């Protein structure tokens, strides 16, 4: 059962960054529970659809937080294999290399190792998620006008962590018997971004074949 996998915490005691909690009793918490229940049915296409009468921004927010937590945990299980030595560059196979810039602290993209890049990336995402003006957790506080573009940037960057894990660290994933867990998480992520058109096709190129394989069974 995928939700117990994600929430048991027994899979990896070593979480990469602190988990971002959605406050219990809040509407967003109800939405998260709804998402988990539909996921449990195993129909991912259904699970990503906007529930009737819900606000799209809020739905995207809740799922973005959930994907951050999932990727955080998945990457946390393989940090021993992703080192300055093994991954001096942040890459997704030989054709794709990522340089880090966040537009504020680091304006000009820098080349850095994968662990450093992922640390920058996850810290940056966490700062966005913790910003109440961007991701309001209180009921009735409106989302900012630029919310969708912020969410798209976050998801685009989170995708790169999946891409790096698949291309550079799939062997340890198999050794740790995390393969089904990684595939389900990634498939859920892809269905979600496809449903709301959140990541440009060009950005998905490093995992295009895998995406086709994972999604073709569920047309």
Tab-separated table of C-alpha atoms in Angstrom:
chain	number	residue	atom	x	y	z
A	1	UNK	CA	0.000	0.000	0.000
A	2	UNK	CA	1.647	3.142	-1.234
A	3	UNK	CA	0.319	5.566	1.343
A	4	UNK	CA	1.528	3.453	4.247
A	5	UNK	CA	4.917	3.282	2.521
A	6	UNK	CA	5.133	7.033	2.364
A	7	UNK	CA	3.891	7.628	5.859
A	8	UNK	CA	5.326	4.763	7.863
A	9	UNK	CA	8.692	6.463	7.910
A	10	UNK	CA	10.276	3.054	8.451
A	11	UNK	CA	11.562	3.013	4.881
A	12	UNK	CA	14.265	5.500	5.592
A	13	UNK	CA	15.081	6.982	8.928
A	14	UNK	CA	17.347	9.362	7.075
A	15	UNK	CA	15.183	12.090	5.678
A	16	UNK	CA	17.087	14.554	3.588
A	17	UNK	CA	15.206	17.665	4.737
A	18	UNK	CA	12.546	18.013	7.395
A	19	UNK	CA	9.132	16.894	6.203
A	20	UNK	CA	6.743	19.701	5.410
A	21	UNK	CA	3.569	19.056	7.379
A	22	UNK	CA	0.133	20.193	6.290
A	23	UNK	CA	-1.707	21.281	9.460
A	24	UNK	CA	-4.230	18.707	10.669
A	25	UNK	CA	-7.830	19.846	10.687
A	26	UNK	CA	-7.178	22.318	7.863
A	27	UNK	CA	-8.935	22.141	4.514
A	28	UNK	CA	-5.619	21.335	2.859
A	29	UNK	CA	-5.266	18.363	5.200
A	30	UNK	CA	-8.698	17.128	4.069
A	31	UNK	CA	-7.561	17.480	0.461
A	32	UNK	CA	-4.383	15.534	1.196
A	33	UNK	CA	-6.477	12.768	2.787
A	34	UNK	CA	-8.724	12.776	-0.300
A	35	UNK	CA	-5.652	12.450	-2.539
A	36	UNK	CA	-4.330	9.557	-0.451
A	37	UNK	CA	-7.677	7.761	-0.505
A	38	UNK	CA	-7.960	7.961	-4.305
A	39	UNK	CA	-4.331	6.895	-4.624
A	40	UNK	CA	-5.184	3.848	-2.548
A	41	UNK	CA	-7.665	2.795	-5.228
A	42	UNK	CA	-4.688	2.459	-7.555
A	43	UNK	CA	-6.198	4.608	-10.283
A	44	UNK	CA	-3.653	7.373	-10.681
A	45	UNK	CA	-5.473	9.134	-13.513
A	46	UNK	CA	-8.454	9.589	-11.209
A	47	UNK	CA	-6.279	10.443	-8.226
A	48	UNK	CA	-4.788	13.537	-9.855
A	49	UNK	CA	-8.045	15.075	-11.077
A	50	UNK	CA	-9.280	18.232	-9.393
A	51	UNK	CA	-11.950	17.189	-6.891
A	52	UNK	CA	-15.320	18.732	-7.668
A	53	UNK	CA	-15.785	22.233	-6.311
A	54	UNK	CA	-12.166	22.590	-5.219
A	55	UNK	CA	-9.782	25.449	-5.920
A	56	UNK	CA	-7.100	24.537	-8.453
A	57	UNK	CA	-4.407	26.570	-6.663
A	58	UNK	CA	-5.081	24.781	-3.416
A	59	UNK	CA	-5.072	21.365	-5.091
A	60	UNK	CA	-1.755	22.131	-6.788
A	61	UNK	CA	-0.344	23.439	-3.491
A	62	UNK	CA	-1.278	20.342	-1.502
A	63	UNK	CA	0.119	17.993	-4.135
A	64	UNK	CA	3.318	20.019	-4.553
A	65	UNK	CA	3.985	19.725	-0.821
A	66	UNK	CA	3.281	15.991	-1.024
A	67	UNK	CA	5.672	15.491	-3.959
A	68	UNK	CA	8.358	17.472	-2.135
A	69	UNK	CA	7.995	15.100	0.842
A	70	UNK	CA	8.060	12.004	-1.377
A	71	UNK	CA	11.141	13.058	-3.345
A	72	UNK	CA	12.833	14.193	-0.180
A	73	UNK	CA	12.357	10.738	1.288
A	74	UNK	CA	13.358	8.880	-1.875
A	75	UNK	CA	16.527	10.932	-2.263
A	76	UNK	CA	17.216	10.516	1.454
A	77	UNK	CA	17.540	6.754	0.949
A	78	UNK	CA	20.319	7.085	-1.636
A	79	UNK	CA	22.367	10.040	-0.316
A	80	UNK	CA	25.215	7.625	0.543
A	81	UNK	CA	25.552	6.871	-3.178
A	82	UNK	CA	25.270	10.452	-4.391
A	83	UNK	CA	28.548	12.098	-3.443
A	84	UNK	CA	30.955	14.777	-4.662
A	85	UNK	CA	33.075	11.934	-6.086
A	86	UNK	CA	30.330	9.862	-7.717
A	87	UNK	CA	28.420	12.855	-9.089
A	88	UNK	CA	30.713	15.851	-9.618
A	89	UNK	CA	28.023	17.325	-11.891
A	90	UNK	CA	24.264	17.414	-11.595
A	91	UNK	CA	23.230	15.308	-14.550
A	92	UNK	CA	20.483	13.100	-15.920
A	93	UNK	CA	22.409	10.866	-18.269
A	94	UNK	CA	25.176	12.001	-20.641
A	95	UNK	CA	23.022	14.472	-22.563
A	96	UNK	CA	21.562	16.516	-19.701
A	97	UNK	CA	23.442	18.594	-17.192
A	98	UNK	CA	21.893	21.106	-14.799
A	99	UNK	CA	23.502	24.266	-13.432
A	100	UNK	CA	22.022	25.937	-10.364
A	101	UNK	CA	20.561	29.431	-10.135
A	102	UNK	CA	17.691	30.591	-7.946
A	103	UNK	CA	17.415	34.097	-9.355
A	104	UNK	CA	17.977	35.755	-5.986
A	105	UNK	CA	21.077	34.509	-4.157
A	106	UNK	CA	22.647	32.891	-7.200
A	107	UNK	CA	21.736	34.775	-10.345
A	108	UNK	CA	24.272	33.314	-12.734
A	109	UNK	CA	23.937	29.535	-13.117
A	110	UNK	CA	26.789	27.675	-11.402
A	111	UNK	CA	28.163	24.221	-12.103
A	112	UNK	CA	28.084	22.118	-8.973
A	113	UNK	CA	28.018	18.511	-7.828
A	114	UNK	CA	24.699	16.676	-7.709
A	115	UNK	CA	24.529	16.542	-3.879
A	116	UNK	CA	25.196	20.273	-3.695
A	117	UNK	CA	22.707	21.032	-6.479
A	118	UNK	CA	20.005	18.915	-4.848
A	119	UNK	CA	20.690	20.541	-1.497
A	120	UNK	CA	20.312	24.008	-3.073
A	121	UNK	CA	17.186	22.853	-4.888
A	122	UNK	CA	15.433	21.257	-1.921
A	123	UNK	CA	16.329	24.153	0.393
A	124	UNK	CA	14.962	26.576	-2.203
A	125	UNK	CA	11.719	24.571	-2.547
A	126	UNK	CA	11.364	24.371	1.209
A	127	UNK	CA	11.728	28.145	1.519
A	128	UNK	CA	8.940	28.607	-1.039
A	129	UNK	CA	6.664	26.117	0.728
A	130	UNK	CA	7.262	27.823	4.081
A	131	UNK	CA	6.431	31.248	2.673
A	132	UNK	CA	2.880	32.006	3.810
A	133	UNK	CA	2.465	34.642	1.091
A	134	UNK	CA	3.108	31.965	-1.576
A	135	UNK	CA	1.661	28.871	0.103
A	136	UNK	CA	-0.967	30.166	2.534
A	137	UNK	CA	-2.001	27.506	5.035
A	138	UNK	CA	-4.734	29.567	6.665
A	139	UNK	CA	-8.280	29.276	5.373
A	140	UNK	CA	-9.450	32.284	3.394
A	141	UNK	CA	-5.956	33.636	2.716
A	142	UNK	CA	-5.814	33.990	-1.065
A	143	UNK	CA	-3.071	32.526	-3.208
A	144	UNK	CA	-0.874	35.115	-4.929
A	145	UNK	CA	-1.467	35.933	-8.608
A	146	UNK	CA	1.840	34.349	-9.584
A	147	UNK	CA	1.161	31.130	-7.663
A	148	UNK	CA	0.933	28.868	-10.729
A	149	UNK	CA	4.206	30.082	-12.158
A	150	UNK	CA	5.911	29.488	-8.788
A	151	UNK	CA	4.397	25.996	-8.564
A	152	UNK	CA	5.519	25.212	-12.126
A	153	UNK	CA	9.107	26.205	-11.307
A	154	UNK	CA	9.069	24.061	-8.160
A	155	UNK	CA	7.719	21.020	-10.037
A	156	UNK	CA	10.140	21.521	-12.925
A	157	UNK	CA	13.015	21.447	-10.442
A	158	UNK	CA	11.688	18.516	-8.430
A	159	UNK	CA	11.510	16.568	-11.696
A	160	UNK	CA	15.293	16.948	-11.989
A	161	UNK	CA	15.800	15.015	-8.767
A	162	UNK	CA	13.755	12.101	-10.156
A	163	UNK	CA	15.750	12.349	-13.400
A	164	UNK	CA	19.062	12.240	-11.530
A	165	UNK	CA	17.993	9.276	-9.383
A	166	UNK	CA	16.785	7.287	-12.409
A	167	UNK	CA	19.843	8.003	-14.534
A	168	UNK	CA	22.645	7.872	-12.000
A	169	UNK	CA	21.417	5.847	-9.015
A	170	UNK	CA	19.002	3.227	-10.248
A	171	UNK	CA	21.249	0.334	-9.105
A	172	UNK	CA	21.095	1.257	-5.417
A	173	UNK	CA	17.361	1.877	-5.794
A	174	UNK	CA	17.012	-1.743	-6.934
A	175	UNK	CA	19.322	-3.016	-4.171
A	176	UNK	CA	17.208	-1.175	-1.593
A	177	UNK	CA	14.046	-2.640	-3.186
A	178	UNK	CA	12.757	0.900	-3.671
A	179	UNK	CA	12.054	0.457	-7.364
A	180	UNK	CA	8.262	0.016	-7.150
A	181	UNK	CA	8.052	2.877	-4.668
A	182	UNK	CA	10.084	5.196	-6.937
A	183	UNK	CA	8.088	4.209	-10.034
A	184	UNK	CA	4.732	4.769	-8.343
A	185	UNK	CA	5.810	8.116	-6.955
A	186	UNK	CA	7.177	9.254	-10.315
A	187	UNK	CA	4.140	7.999	-12.210
A	188	UNK	CA	1.836	9.900	-9.833
A	189	UNK	CA	3.995	13.003	-10.338
A	190	UNK	CA	3.875	12.689	-14.141
A	191	UNK	CA	0.117	12.123	-14.259
A	192	UNK	CA	-0.312	15.176	-12.063
A	193	UNK	CA	1.835	17.514	-14.159
A	194	UNK	CA	0.262	16.186	-17.368
A	195	UNK	CA	-3.270	16.681	-16.026
A	196	UNK	CA	-2.671	20.400	-15.408
A	197	UNK	CA	0.035	20.997	-17.995
A	198	UNK	CA	2.578	22.097	-15.408
A	199	UNK	CA	5.902	21.082	-16.971
A	200	UNK	CA	7.058	21.818	-20.474
A	201	UNK	CA	7.607	18.697	-22.603
A	202	UNK	CA	11.176	19.829	-23.302
A	203	UNK	CA	11.958	19.677	-19.592
A	204	UNK	CA	10.733	16.080	-19.418
A	205	UNK	CA	13.046	14.905	-22.205
A	206	UNK	CA	15.616	13.148	-19.951
A	207	UNK	CA	12.962	10.628	-18.892
A	208	UNK	CA	10.814	10.640	-22.030
A	209	UNK	CA	11.105	6.889	-22.703
A	210	UNK	CA	10.299	6.006	-19.112
A	211	UNK	CA	7.343	8.407	-19.108
A	212	UNK	CA	5.967	6.753	-22.230
A	213	UNK	CA	6.433	3.320	-20.701
A	214	UNK	CA	4.803	4.221	-17.386
A	215	UNK	CA	1.874	6.094	-18.897
A	216	UNK	CA	1.106	3.897	-21.938
A	217	UNK	CA	-0.422	1.177	-19.764
A	218	UNK	CA	-2.992	3.663	-18.459
A	219	UNK	CA	-4.247	5.389	-21.576
